PDB file of C-alpha atoms and ligand atoms in Angstrom:
ATOM      1  CA  MET J 683       0.000   0.000   0.000  1.00  0.00           C
ATOM      2  CA  THR J 684       1.281   3.485  -0.809  1.00  0.00           C
ATOM      3  CA  ASP J 685       1.689   6.035   1.974  1.00  0.00           C
ATOM      4  CA  PRO J 686      -1.177   8.504   2.272  1.00  0.00           C
ATOM      5  CA  ILE J 687      -0.716  12.088   1.128  1.00  0.00           C
ATOM      6  CA  ARG J 688      -0.363  14.010   4.393  1.00  0.00           C
ATOM      7  CA  LEU J 689      -1.928  17.470   4.531  1.00  0.00           C
ATOM      8  CA  GLY J 690      -3.518  19.856   7.005  1.00  0.00           C
ATOM      9  CA  ILE J 691      -4.532  23.414   7.796  1.00  0.00           C
ATOM     10  CA  PHE J 692      -2.905  25.839  10.221  1.00  0.00           C
ATOM     11  CA  GLY J 693      -5.200  28.392  11.836  1.00  0.00           C
ATOM     12  CA  PHE J 694      -6.071  30.006  15.151  1.00  0.00           C
ATOM     13  CA  PRO J 695      -8.833  29.099  15.685  1.00  0.00           C
ATOM     14  CA  VAL J 696      -9.275  26.397  13.057  1.00  0.00           C
ATOM     15  CA  ALA J 697     -12.152  24.249  14.350  1.00  0.00           C
ATOM     16  CA  HIS J 698     -14.584  26.076  12.032  1.00  0.00           C
ATOM     17  CA  SER J 699     -12.592  25.324   8.863  1.00  0.00           C
ATOM     18  CA  LYS J 700     -14.462  23.426   6.172  1.00  0.00           C
ATOM     19  CA  SER J 701     -11.268  22.459   4.343  1.00  0.00           C
ATOM     20  CA  PRO J 702     -10.807  19.051   6.027  1.00  0.00           C
ATOM     21  CA  GLN J 703     -14.282  17.825   5.001  1.00  0.00           C
ATOM     22  CA  MET J 704     -13.794  19.169   1.469  1.00  0.00           C
ATOM     23  CA  HIS J 705     -10.408  17.501   0.848  1.00  0.00           C
ATOM     24  CA  ARG J 706     -11.310  14.235   2.575  1.00  0.00           C
ATOM     25  CA  ALA J 707     -14.464  13.942   0.465  1.00  0.00           C
ATOM     26  CA  ALA J 708     -12.464  14.599  -2.715  1.00  0.00           C
ATOM     27  CA  ALA J 709      -9.932  11.895  -1.795  1.00  0.00           C
ATOM     28  CA  ARG J 710     -12.699   9.391  -0.991  1.00  0.00           C
ATOM     29  CA  ALA J 711     -14.372  10.063  -4.327  1.00  0.00           C
ATOM     30  CA  LEU J 712     -11.122   9.465  -6.216  1.00  0.00           C
ATOM     31  CA  GLY J 713     -10.126   6.454  -4.097  1.00  0.00           C
ATOM     32  CA  ILE J 714      -6.802   7.906  -2.959  1.00  0.00           C
ATOM     33  CA  ALA J 715      -5.255   7.716   0.510  1.00  0.00           C
ATOM     34  CA  LEU J 716      -5.107  11.217   1.974  1.00  0.00           C
ATOM     35  CA  GLU J 717      -4.985  12.568   5.521  1.00  0.00           C
ATOM     36  CA  TYR J 718      -6.009  16.168   6.183  1.00  0.00           C
ATOM     37  CA  ASP J 719      -5.764  17.446   9.769  1.00  0.00           C
ATOM     38  CA  ARG J 720      -6.417  20.652  11.677  1.00  0.00           C
ATOM     39  CA  PHE J 721      -3.385  22.319  13.300  1.00  0.00           C
ATOM     40  CA  GLU J 722      -4.576  24.848  15.857  1.00  0.00           C
ATOM     41  CA  VAL J 723      -1.446  26.920  16.455  1.00  0.00           C
ATOM     42  CA  ALA J 724      -1.110  30.311  18.180  1.00  0.00           C
ATOM     43  CA  PRO J 725       0.878  32.915  16.233  1.00  0.00           C
ATOM     44  CA  ALA J 726       3.800  32.746  18.680  1.00  0.00           C
ATOM     45  CA  ASN J 727       4.231  29.010  17.970  1.00  0.00           C
ATOM     46  CA  LEU J 728       3.827  29.042  14.200  1.00  0.00           C
ATOM     47  CA  ALA J 729       7.548  28.915  13.333  1.00  0.00           C
ATOM     48  CA  LEU J 730       8.149  25.964  15.644  1.00  0.00           C
ATOM     49  CA  GLU J 731       5.123  23.999  14.466  1.00  0.00           C
ATOM     50  CA  VAL J 732       5.780  24.628  10.772  1.00  0.00           C
ATOM     51  CA  LYS J 733       9.372  23.443  11.215  1.00  0.00           C
ATOM     52  CA  ALA J 734       8.130  20.294  12.977  1.00  0.00           C
ATOM     53  CA  LYS J 735       5.798  19.509  10.068  1.00  0.00           C
ATOM     54  CA  HIS J 736       8.572  20.168   7.526  1.00  0.00           C
ATOM     55  CA  ASP J 737      10.927  17.901   9.483  1.00  0.00           C
ATOM     56  CA  ALA J 738       8.224  15.213   9.362  1.00  0.00           C
ATOM     57  CA  ARG J 739       8.074  15.745   5.573  1.00  0.00           C
ATOM     58  CA  ILE J 740       4.411  16.720   5.389  1.00  0.00           C
ATOM     59  CA  ASP J 741       3.282  16.841   1.736  1.00  0.00           C
ATOM     60  CA  GLY J 742       1.548  20.207   1.930  1.00  0.00           C
ATOM     61  CA  TYR J 743      -0.836  22.390   3.904  1.00  0.00           C
ATOM     62  CA  ASN J 744      -3.218  25.320   3.936  1.00  0.00           C
ATOM     63  CA  LEU J 745      -3.079  28.399   6.129  1.00  0.00           C
ATOM     64  CA  THR J 746      -5.947  30.496   7.324  1.00  0.00           C
ATOM     65  CA  VAL J 747      -6.295  33.533   9.592  1.00  0.00           C
ATOM     66  CA  PRO J 748      -3.965  34.710  11.174  1.00  0.00           C
ATOM     67  CA  HIS J 749      -1.067  32.833   9.544  1.00  0.00           C
ATOM     68  CA  LYS J 750      -1.243  33.660   5.821  1.00  0.00           C
ATOM     69  CA  GLU J 751       1.314  36.466   6.036  1.00  0.00           C
ATOM     70  CA  ALA J 752       3.588  35.164   8.804  1.00  0.00           C
ATOM     71  CA  VAL J 753       4.276  31.850   7.060  1.00  0.00           C
ATOM     72  CA  ILE J 754       6.092  33.584   4.205  1.00  0.00           C
ATOM     73  CA  ALA J 755       9.297  33.923   6.239  1.00  0.00           C
ATOM     74  CA  LEU J 756       9.249  30.197   7.043  1.00  0.00           C
ATOM     75  CA  LEU J 757       9.193  28.801   3.481  1.00  0.00           C
ATOM     76  CA  ASP J 758      11.919  27.891   0.971  1.00  0.00           C
ATOM     77  CA  ASP J 759      10.303  29.746  -1.908  1.00  0.00           C
ATOM     78  CA  ILE J 760       7.220  31.839  -2.695  1.00  0.00           C
ATOM     79  CA  ALA J 761       5.418  31.875  -6.054  1.00  0.00           C
ATOM     80  CA  PRO J 762       5.454  35.416  -7.546  1.00  0.00           C
ATOM     81  CA  PRO J 763       1.674  36.083  -7.217  1.00  0.00           C
ATOM     82  CA  ALA J 764       1.704  35.048  -3.544  1.00  0.00           C
ATOM     83  CA  ARG J 765       4.785  37.221  -2.999  1.00  0.00           C
ATOM     84  CA  ALA J 766       3.000  40.205  -4.590  1.00  0.00           C
ATOM     85  CA  ILE J 767      -0.193  39.594  -2.592  1.00  0.00           C
ATOM     86  CA  GLY J 768       1.833  39.157   0.576  1.00  0.00           C
ATOM     87  CA  ALA J 769      -0.176  36.120   1.667  1.00  0.00           C
ATOM     88  CA  VAL J 770       0.176  32.358   1.286  1.00  0.00           C
ATOM     89  CA  ASN J 771      -2.817  30.053   1.767  1.00  0.00           C
ATOM     90  CA  THR J 772      -1.327  26.888   0.231  1.00  0.00           C
ATOM     91  CA  VAL J 773       2.084  25.255   0.666  1.00  0.00           C
ATOM     92  CA  VAL J 774       3.285  22.486  -1.631  1.00  0.00           C
ATOM     93  CA  ARG J 775       6.350  20.313  -1.097  1.00  0.00           C
ATOM     94  CA  THR J 776       8.205  20.412  -4.407  1.00  0.00           C
ATOM     95  CA  ASP J 777      11.574  18.631  -4.744  1.00  0.00           C
ATOM     96  CA  ASP J 778      11.946  18.714  -0.972  1.00  0.00           C
ATOM     97  CA  ARG J 779      11.381  22.461  -0.882  1.00  0.00           C
ATOM     98  CA  TYR J 780       8.308  24.001   0.705  1.00  0.00           C
ATOM     99  CA  VAL J 781       6.837  26.503  -1.755  1.00  0.00           C
ATOM    100  CA  GLY J 782       4.094  29.020  -0.874  1.00  0.00           C
ATOM    101  CA  HIS J 783       1.205  29.791  -3.239  1.00  0.00           C
ATOM    102  CA  ASN J 784      -1.955  31.884  -3.123  1.00  0.00           C
ATOM    103  CA  THR J 785      -4.914  29.971  -4.552  1.00  0.00           C
ATOM    104  CA  ASP J 786      -7.473  32.535  -3.294  1.00  0.00           C
ATOM    105  CA  ALA J 787      -6.625  34.754  -6.282  1.00  0.00           C
ATOM    106  CA  PRO J 788      -7.325  32.254  -9.096  1.00  0.00           C
ATOM    107  CA  GLY J 789     -10.052  30.707  -6.913  1.00  0.00           C
ATOM    108  CA  LEU J 790     -12.093  33.909  -7.027  1.00  0.00           C
ATOM    109  CA  ALA J 791     -11.632  34.235 -10.792  1.00  0.00           C
ATOM    110  CA  ARG J 792     -12.679  30.615 -11.393  1.00  0.00           C
ATOM    111  CA  SER J 793     -15.756  30.960  -9.196  1.00  0.00           C
ATOM    112  CA  LEU J 794     -16.887  34.005 -11.171  1.00  0.00           C
ATOM    113  CA  GLU J 795     -16.217  32.319 -14.503  1.00  0.00           C
ATOM    114  CA  GLU J 796     -18.199  29.287 -13.337  1.00  0.00           C
ATOM    115  CA  ALA J 797     -21.097  31.596 -12.410  1.00  0.00           C
ATOM    116  CA  GLY J 798     -21.011  33.124 -15.887  1.00  0.00           C
ATOM    117  CA  VAL J 799     -19.613  36.500 -14.793  1.00  0.00           C
ATOM    118  CA  ARG J 800     -17.427  38.130 -17.391  1.00  0.00           C
ATOM    119  CA  ILE J 801     -14.039  39.249 -16.044  1.00  0.00           C
ATOM    120  CA  ASP J 802     -12.384  40.007 -19.348  1.00  0.00           C
ATOM    121  CA  ASP J 803     -12.480  43.806 -19.862  1.00  0.00           C
ATOM    122  CA  ALA J 804     -14.485  44.230 -16.630  1.00  0.00           C
ATOM    123  CA  ARG J 805     -14.499  47.464 -14.648  1.00  0.00           C
ATOM    124  CA  VAL J 806     -14.114  46.082 -11.146  1.00  0.00           C
ATOM    125  CA  VAL J 807     -14.842  47.820  -7.857  1.00  0.00           C
ATOM    126  CA  ILE J 808     -13.347  46.111  -4.814  1.00  0.00           C
ATOM    127  CA  VAL J 809     -14.694  47.142  -1.419  1.00  0.00           C
ATOM    128  CA  GLY J 810     -12.034  46.629   1.268  1.00  0.00           C
ATOM    129  CA  ALA J 811      -8.267  46.662   1.152  1.00  0.00           C
ATOM    130  CA  GLY J 812      -7.121  43.759   3.342  1.00  0.00           C
ATOM    131  CA  GLY J 813      -5.621  40.412   2.359  1.00  0.00           C
ATOM    132  CA  ALA J 814      -8.725  39.175   0.530  1.00  0.00           C
ATOM    133  CA  ALA J 815      -8.863  42.389  -1.527  1.00  0.00           C
ATOM    134  CA  ARG J 816      -5.187  42.002  -2.459  1.00  0.00           C
ATOM    135  CA  ALA J 817      -5.854  38.464  -3.711  1.00  0.00           C
ATOM    136  CA  ALA J 818      -8.895  39.735  -5.644  1.00  0.00           C
ATOM    137  CA  VAL J 819      -6.809  42.397  -7.404  1.00  0.00           C
ATOM    138  CA  VAL J 820      -4.211  39.867  -8.564  1.00  0.00           C
ATOM    139  CA  GLY J 821      -6.747  37.180  -9.503  1.00  0.00           C
ATOM    140  CA  LEU J 822      -9.021  39.495 -11.490  1.00  0.00           C
ATOM    141  CA  ALA J 823      -6.206  41.398 -13.201  1.00  0.00           C
ATOM    142  CA  ASP J 824      -4.727  38.067 -14.245  1.00  0.00           C
ATOM    143  CA  ALA J 825      -8.123  37.000 -15.631  1.00  0.00           C
ATOM    144  CA  GLY J 826      -8.283  40.090 -17.860  1.00  0.00           C
ATOM    145  CA  ALA J 827     -10.040  42.863 -15.902  1.00  0.00           C
ATOM    146  CA  ALA J 828      -9.533  46.241 -17.601  1.00  0.00           C
ATOM    147  CA  GLU J 829      -9.815  48.515 -14.561  1.00  0.00           C
ATOM    148  CA  ILE J 830      -9.845  47.894 -10.835  1.00  0.00           C
ATOM    149  CA  ALA J 831     -10.753  50.494  -8.206  1.00  0.00           C
ATOM    150  CA  VAL J 832     -10.053  49.622  -4.567  1.00  0.00           C
ATOM    151  CA  LEU J 833     -12.347  51.410  -2.106  1.00  0.00           C
ATOM    152  CA  ALA J 834     -11.142  51.523   1.495  1.00  0.00           C
ATOM    153  CA  ARG J 835     -12.616  53.221   4.534  1.00  0.00           C
ATOM    154  CA  ARG J 836      -9.032  54.159   5.473  1.00  0.00           C
ATOM    155  CA  PRO J 837      -7.784  55.685   2.207  1.00  0.00           C
ATOM    156  CA  GLU J 838      -4.141  55.119   3.170  1.00  0.00           C
ATOM    157  CA  GLN J 839      -4.758  51.350   3.247  1.00  0.00           C
ATOM    158  CA  GLY J 840      -6.119  51.426  -0.310  1.00  0.00           C
ATOM    159  CA  GLU J 841      -3.248  53.603  -1.513  1.00  0.00           C
ATOM    160  CA  ALA J 842      -0.667  51.266   0.046  1.00  0.00           C
ATOM    161  CA  LEU J 843      -2.337  48.297  -1.682  1.00  0.00           C
ATOM    162  CA  VAL J 844      -2.205  50.015  -5.073  1.00  0.00           C
ATOM    163  CA  GLU J 845       1.382  51.127  -4.586  1.00  0.00           C
ATOM    164  CA  SER J 846       2.553  47.615  -3.778  1.00  0.00           C
ATOM    165  CA  LEU J 847       0.591  45.831  -6.539  1.00  0.00           C
ATOM    166  CA  ALA J 848       0.742  48.340  -9.414  1.00  0.00           C
ATOM    167  CA  HIS J 849       3.986  46.882 -10.807  1.00  0.00           C
ATOM    168  CA  PHE J 850       2.539  43.380 -10.751  1.00  0.00           C
ATOM    169  CA  VAL J 851      -0.798  43.782 -12.526  1.00  0.00           C
ATOM    170  CA  ASP J 852      -1.488  44.616 -16.126  1.00  0.00           C
ATOM    171  CA  CYS J 853      -4.597  46.801 -15.783  1.00  0.00           C
ATOM    172  CA  ILE J 854      -5.615  50.249 -14.586  1.00  0.00           C
ATOM    173  CA  LEU J 855      -5.460  50.098 -10.792  1.00  0.00           C
ATOM    174  CA  GLU J 856      -6.532  52.927  -8.509  1.00  0.00           C
ATOM    175  CA  ALA J 857      -7.477  53.529  -4.899  1.00  0.00           C
ATOM    176  CA  ALA J 858     -10.308  55.714  -3.623  1.00  0.00           C
ATOM    177  CA  PRO J 859     -11.965  56.405  -0.290  1.00  0.00           C
ATOM    178  CA  LEU J 860     -15.081  54.321   0.354  1.00  0.00           C
ATOM    179  CA  SER J 861     -16.950  57.605   0.805  1.00  0.00           C
ATOM    180  CA  GLU J 862     -16.516  58.169  -2.956  1.00  0.00           C
ATOM    181  CA  ALA J 863     -18.126  54.847  -3.883  1.00  0.00           C
ATOM    182  CA  ASP J 864     -20.954  56.433  -5.938  1.00  0.00           C
ATOM    183  CA  TRP J 865     -18.709  57.543  -8.728  1.00  0.00           C
ATOM    184  CA  HIS J 866     -17.091  54.128  -9.118  1.00  0.00           C
ATOM    185  CA  PHE J 867     -20.291  52.086  -8.798  1.00  0.00           C
ATOM    186  CA  ASP J 868     -21.839  54.206 -11.532  1.00  0.00           C
ATOM    187  CA  SER J 869     -19.577  52.659 -14.172  1.00  0.00           C
ATOM    188  CA  GLY J 870     -18.703  49.359 -12.471  1.00  0.00           C
ATOM    189  CA  THR J 871     -19.481  46.016 -14.108  1.00  0.00           C
ATOM    190  CA  LEU J 872     -18.384  43.863 -11.158  1.00  0.00           C
ATOM    191  CA  VAL J 873     -18.389  44.673  -7.432  1.00  0.00           C
ATOM    192  CA  VAL J 874     -16.324  42.486  -5.094  1.00  0.00           C
ATOM    193  CA  GLN J 875     -17.271  42.764  -1.413  1.00  0.00           C
ATOM    194  CA  ALA J 876     -13.936  41.944   0.278  1.00  0.00           C
ATOM    195  CA  THR J 877     -14.439  43.287   3.814  1.00  0.00           C
ATOM    196  CA  SER J 878     -15.418  41.311   6.899  1.00  0.00           C
ATOM    197  CA  ALA J 879     -18.365  43.695   7.476  1.00  0.00           C
ATOM    198  CA  THR J 880     -20.938  41.171   6.227  1.00  0.00           C
ATOM    199  CA  LEU J 881     -19.499  38.235   8.189  1.00  0.00           C
ATOM    200  CA  GLY J 882     -21.570  36.112  10.590  1.00  0.00           C
ATOM    201  CA  SER J 883     -24.258  37.833  12.582  1.00  0.00           C
ATOM    202  CA  ASN J 884     -22.587  41.258  12.563  1.00  0.00           C
ATOM    203  CA  PRO J 885     -25.468  43.574  13.548  1.00  0.00           C
ATOM    204  CA  ARG J 886     -23.945  46.350  11.435  1.00  0.00           C
ATOM    205  CA  ALA J 887     -23.962  44.328   8.213  1.00  0.00           C
ATOM    206  CA  GLU J 888     -27.310  45.847   7.135  1.00  0.00           C
ATOM    207  CA  GLU J 889     -26.023  49.343   7.778  1.00  0.00           C
ATOM    208  CA  PHE J 890     -22.863  48.585   5.781  1.00  0.00           C
ATOM    209  CA  ALA J 891     -24.904  47.169   2.881  1.00  0.00           C
ATOM    210  CA  ALA J 892     -27.241  50.173   2.899  1.00  0.00           C
ATOM    211  CA  MET J 893     -24.249  52.497   2.664  1.00  0.00           C
ATOM    212  CA  LEU J 894     -23.024  50.893  -0.582  1.00  0.00           C
ATOM    213  CA  PRO J 895     -24.553  52.627  -3.652  1.00  0.00           C
ATOM    214  CA  ILE J 896     -25.871  49.396  -5.180  1.00  0.00           C
ATOM    215  CA  ASP J 897     -28.618  51.400  -6.929  1.00  0.00           C
ATOM    216  CA  ALA J 898     -25.982  53.290  -8.911  1.00  0.00           C
ATOM    217  CA  LEU J 899     -24.683  50.120 -10.619  1.00  0.00           C
ATOM    218  CA  PRO J 900     -25.577  49.469 -14.277  1.00  0.00           C
ATOM    219  CA  PRO J 901     -28.351  46.838 -14.658  1.00  0.00           C
ATOM    220  CA  ASP J 902     -25.989  44.226 -16.119  1.00  0.00           C
ATOM    221  CA  ALA J 903     -23.469  44.501 -13.272  1.00  0.00           C
ATOM    222  CA  ALA J 904     -22.633  41.535 -11.010  1.00  0.00           C
ATOM    223  CA  VAL J 905     -21.933  41.538  -7.268  1.00  0.00           C
ATOM    224  CA  VAL J 906     -19.843  38.939  -5.433  1.00  0.00           C
ATOM    225  CA  ASP J 907     -19.424  38.760  -1.667  1.00  0.00           C
ATOM    226  CA  MET J 908     -16.288  36.885  -0.590  1.00  0.00           C
ATOM    227  CA  VAL J 909     -17.895  36.158   2.781  1.00  0.00           C
ATOM    228  CA  TYR J 910     -19.660  32.760   2.818  1.00  0.00           C
ATOM    229  CA  GLU J 911     -21.148  32.767   6.324  1.00  0.00           C
ATOM    230  CA  PRO J 912     -23.955  33.652   5.807  1.00  0.00           C
ATOM    231  CA  LEU J 913     -24.222  32.508   2.214  1.00  0.00           C
ATOM    232  CA  GLU J 914     -26.614  35.316   1.387  1.00  0.00           C
ATOM    233  CA  THR J 915     -25.105  38.429   2.940  1.00  0.00           C
ATOM    234  CA  ALA J 916     -26.872  41.756   3.392  1.00  0.00           C
ATOM    235  CA  VAL J 917     -24.989  43.072   0.345  1.00  0.00           C
ATOM    236  CA  LEU J 918     -26.159  40.190  -1.857  1.00  0.00           C
ATOM    237  CA  THR J 919     -29.751  40.613  -0.646  1.00  0.00           C
ATOM    238  CA  ARG J 920     -29.693  44.238  -1.754  1.00  0.00           C
ATOM    239  CA  ALA J 921     -28.089  43.406  -5.102  1.00  0.00           C
ATOM    240  CA  LYS J 922     -30.640  40.626  -5.683  1.00  0.00           C
ATOM    241  CA  LYS J 923     -33.526  42.991  -4.958  1.00  0.00           C
ATOM    242  CA  ARG J 924     -32.201  45.200  -7.725  1.00  0.00           C
ATOM    243  CA  GLY J 925     -32.184  42.208 -10.058  1.00  0.00           C
ATOM    244  CA  LEU J 926     -28.398  42.103 -10.379  1.00  0.00           C
ATOM    245  CA  LYS J 927     -26.449  38.891 -10.829  1.00  0.00           C
ATOM    246  CA  VAL J 928     -25.037  37.765  -7.461  1.00  0.00           C
ATOM    247  CA  VAL J 929     -22.316  35.270  -6.504  1.00  0.00           C
ATOM    248  CA  ASP J 930     -21.673  34.058  -2.958  1.00  0.00           C
ATOM    249  CA  GLY J 931     -18.285  33.327  -1.368  1.00  0.00           C
ATOM    250  CA  LEU J 932     -18.678  29.550  -1.305  1.00  0.00           C
ATOM    251  CA  GLY J 933     -17.526  29.239  -4.907  1.00  0.00           C
ATOM    252  CA  MET J 934     -14.253  30.972  -4.097  1.00  0.00           C
ATOM    253  CA  LEU J 935     -13.725  28.705  -1.092  1.00  0.00           C
ATOM    254  CA  LEU J 936     -14.384  25.686  -3.313  1.00  0.00           C
ATOM    255  CA  HIS J 937     -12.089  26.738  -6.128  1.00  0.00           C
ATOM    256  CA  GLN J 938      -9.175  27.817  -3.933  1.00  0.00           C
ATOM    257  CA  GLY J 939      -9.419  24.333  -2.405  1.00  0.00           C
ATOM    258  CA  ALA J 940      -9.729  22.605  -5.772  1.00  0.00           C
ATOM    259  CA  ILE J 941      -6.614  24.349  -7.096  1.00  0.00           C
ATOM    260  CA  ALA J 942      -4.685  23.352  -3.954  1.00  0.00           C
ATOM    261  CA  PHE J 943      -5.951  19.760  -4.240  1.00  0.00           C
ATOM    262  CA  GLU J 944      -4.725  19.576  -7.832  1.00  0.00           C
ATOM    263  CA  MET J 945      -1.312  20.940  -6.844  1.00  0.00           C
ATOM    264  CA  TRP J 946      -0.928  18.356  -4.077  1.00  0.00           C
ATOM    265  CA  THR J 947      -2.267  15.299  -5.912  1.00  0.00           C
ATOM    266  CA  GLY J 948      -1.765  16.033  -9.620  1.00  0.00           C
ATOM    267  CA  LEU J 949      -5.383  14.894 -10.107  1.00  0.00           C
ATOM    268  CA  THR J 950      -8.422  16.776 -11.369  1.00  0.00           C
ATOM    269  CA  ALA J 951     -10.444  17.895  -8.359  1.00  0.00           C
ATOM    270  CA  PRO J 952     -13.975  16.428  -8.167  1.00  0.00           C
ATOM    271  CA  LEU J 953     -15.732  19.782  -7.916  1.00  0.00           C
ATOM    272  CA  ASP J 954     -19.264  18.506  -7.332  1.00  0.00           C
ATOM    273  CA  VAL J 955     -18.190  16.244  -4.470  1.00  0.00           C
ATOM    274  CA  MET J 956     -16.189  19.055  -2.879  1.00  0.00           C
ATOM    275  CA  ARG J 957     -19.068  21.514  -3.248  1.00  0.00           C
ATOM    276  CA  GLU J 958     -21.435  19.048  -1.625  1.00  0.00           C
ATOM    277  CA  ALA J 959     -19.007  18.532   1.277  1.00  0.00           C
ATOM    278  CA  LEU J 960     -18.839  22.290   1.844  1.00  0.00           C
ATOM    279  CA  ARG J 961     -22.630  22.588   1.909  1.00  0.00           C
ATOM    280  CA  ASP J 962     -23.023  19.832   4.511  1.00  0.00           C
TER     281      ASP J 962
HETATM  282  P1  LIG U1073      -8.661  41.669   6.631  1.00  0.00           P
HETATM  283  O1  LIG U1073      -8.925  41.835   8.077  1.00  0.00           O
HETATM  284  O2  LIG U1073      -7.268  41.527   6.114  1.00  0.00           O
HETATM  285  O3  LIG U1073      -9.296  42.940   5.841  1.00  0.00           O
HETATM  286  C1  LIG U1073     -10.616  43.334   6.033  1.00  0.00           C
HETATM  287  C2  LIG U1073     -10.865  44.624   5.261  1.00  0.00           C
HETATM  288  O4  LIG U1073     -12.218  44.985   5.477  1.00  0.00           O
HETATM  289  C3  LIG U1073     -10.026  45.804   5.743  1.00  0.00           C
HETATM  290  O5  LIG U1073      -9.745  46.657   4.660  1.00  0.00           O
HETATM  291  C4  LIG U1073     -10.993  46.480   6.736  1.00  0.00           C
HETATM  292  O6  LIG U1073     -10.721  47.851   6.952  1.00  0.00           O
HETATM  293  C5  LIG U1073     -12.287  46.325   5.963  1.00  0.00           C
HETATM  294  N1  LIG U1073     -13.474  46.476   6.791  1.00  0.00           N
HETATM  295  C6  LIG U1073     -13.873  45.707   7.831  1.00  0.00           C
HETATM  296  N2  LIG U1073     -15.054  46.148   8.307  1.00  0.00           N
HETATM  297  C7  LIG U1073     -15.405  47.214   7.535  1.00  0.00           C
HETATM  298  C8  LIG U1073     -16.527  48.091   7.518  1.00  0.00           C
HETATM  299  N3  LIG U1073     -17.528  47.976   8.393  1.00  0.00           N
HETATM  300  N4  LIG U1073     -16.554  49.073   6.575  1.00  0.00           N
HETATM  301  C9  LIG U1073     -15.563  49.214   5.696  1.00  0.00           C
HETATM  302  N5  LIG U1073     -14.475  48.416   5.651  1.00  0.00           N
HETATM  303  C10 LIG U1073     -14.401  47.429   6.572  1.00  0.00           C
HETATM  304  O7  LIG U1073      -9.556  40.430   6.184  1.00  0.00           O
HETATM  305  P2  LIG U1073      -9.382  39.592   4.836  1.00  0.00           P
HETATM  306  O8  LIG U1073      -9.120  40.555   3.746  1.00  0.00           O
HETATM  307  O9  LIG U1073      -8.435  38.484   5.057  1.00  0.00           O
HETATM  308  O10 LIG U1073     -10.822  38.909   4.664  1.00  0.00           O
HETATM  309  C11 LIG U1073     -11.997  39.664   4.427  1.00  0.00           C
HETATM  310  C12 LIG U1073     -13.176  38.703   4.327  1.00  0.00           C
HETATM  311  O11 LIG U1073     -13.040  37.924   3.140  1.00  0.00           O
HETATM  312  C13 LIG U1073     -13.219  37.707   5.501  1.00  0.00           C
HETATM  313  O12 LIG U1073     -14.292  38.047   6.343  1.00  0.00           O
HETATM  314  C14 LIG U1073     -13.430  36.346   4.893  1.00  0.00           C
HETATM  315  O13 LIG U1073     -14.661  35.811   5.290  1.00  0.00           O
HETATM  316  C15 LIG U1073     -13.495  36.611   3.399  1.00  0.00           C
HETATM  317  N6  LIG U1073     -12.642  35.670   2.663  1.00  0.00           N
HETATM  318  C16 LIG U1073     -13.265  34.692   1.924  1.00  0.00           C
HETATM  319  C17 LIG U1073     -12.524  33.775   1.229  1.00  0.00           C
HETATM  320  C18 LIG U1073     -13.245  32.728   0.431  1.00  0.00           C
HETATM  321  O14 LIG U1073     -12.619  31.714   0.081  1.00  0.00           O
HETATM  322  N7  LIG U1073     -14.502  32.920   0.110  1.00  0.00           N
HETATM  323  C19 LIG U1073     -11.054  33.798   1.218  1.00  0.00           C
HETATM  324  C20 LIG U1073     -10.488  34.881   2.012  1.00  0.00           C
HETATM  325  C21 LIG U1073     -11.280  35.760   2.711  1.00  0.00           C
HETATM  326  P3  LIG U1073      -9.960  48.285   8.314  1.00  0.00           P
HETATM  327  O15 LIG U1073      -8.550  47.769   8.186  1.00  0.00           O
HETATM  328  O16 LIG U1073     -10.107  49.743   8.309  1.00  0.00           O
HETATM  329  O17 LIG U1073     -10.696  47.590   9.445  1.00  0.00           O
END
């Protein structure tokens, strides 16, 4: 019998992560031996625990909050997009070197393409300027977006994002204060909600959604919320009411996982099985 592929996810906390169920279901469906564990590790212990897993020759792993940035210093190499984004969510052992990748970026693009949203030549408005927004900029620019405007409530955060990514992307990239959203929504073809404001049962999510000028968007615009808990966020409810095309964050979660699975196993990810496992 061949040894199982050994994988896992580092996070703090990590009990909520849906990645184990998604990858285990994929492995079962393909009949391959694969172990995928949760590694709950506090930030102060990350270096030690990552080294222990490398010493044990783990095949690969994911990272979630708050480790996506800190892990960069602990790896042998970083793929250029992950380096530009400044965050690694997937590590692959390649020729005995641990290489960091960011599959959130292509994961978002694939989820939109699957939902029939056109990215090529799109005028994108990203709300938020944290790690998820950085991945969205790289993923959508790579998929052919023509213009991307990053709207941040702290304008300096948006400006810093644009300054650090401008050399890496091949599209018009600009930052603007969130208070100037009207002007950008007016001509936007795709809005990406990339803040944590719509997450969980945040009582201010409605207020945040009401503040976004959804009514200013053209009728053929699409709105995606990267948050997937709840699946229908306050922003998507508003966009739906206007009759706009909406995409929830589950597709991005699925596709970032599918891309990682393919990197680790060399096999085509069984998307339907993985999607079902996420919905359970
Ligand atoms: P960060 O904490 O790095 O960034 C959050 C951003 O949202 C910051 O710019 C923050 O601004 C802004 N923000 C938060 N609350 C508000 C608000 N009320 N109004 C305006 N701006 C606000 O988080 P991430 O970028 O890592 O993640 C963002 C969300 O994306 C997460 O909640 C997560 O659920 C989702 N996500 C989904 C993925 C998927 O696979 N579907 C993958 C990755 C992330 P400030 O700094 O001023 O607070």
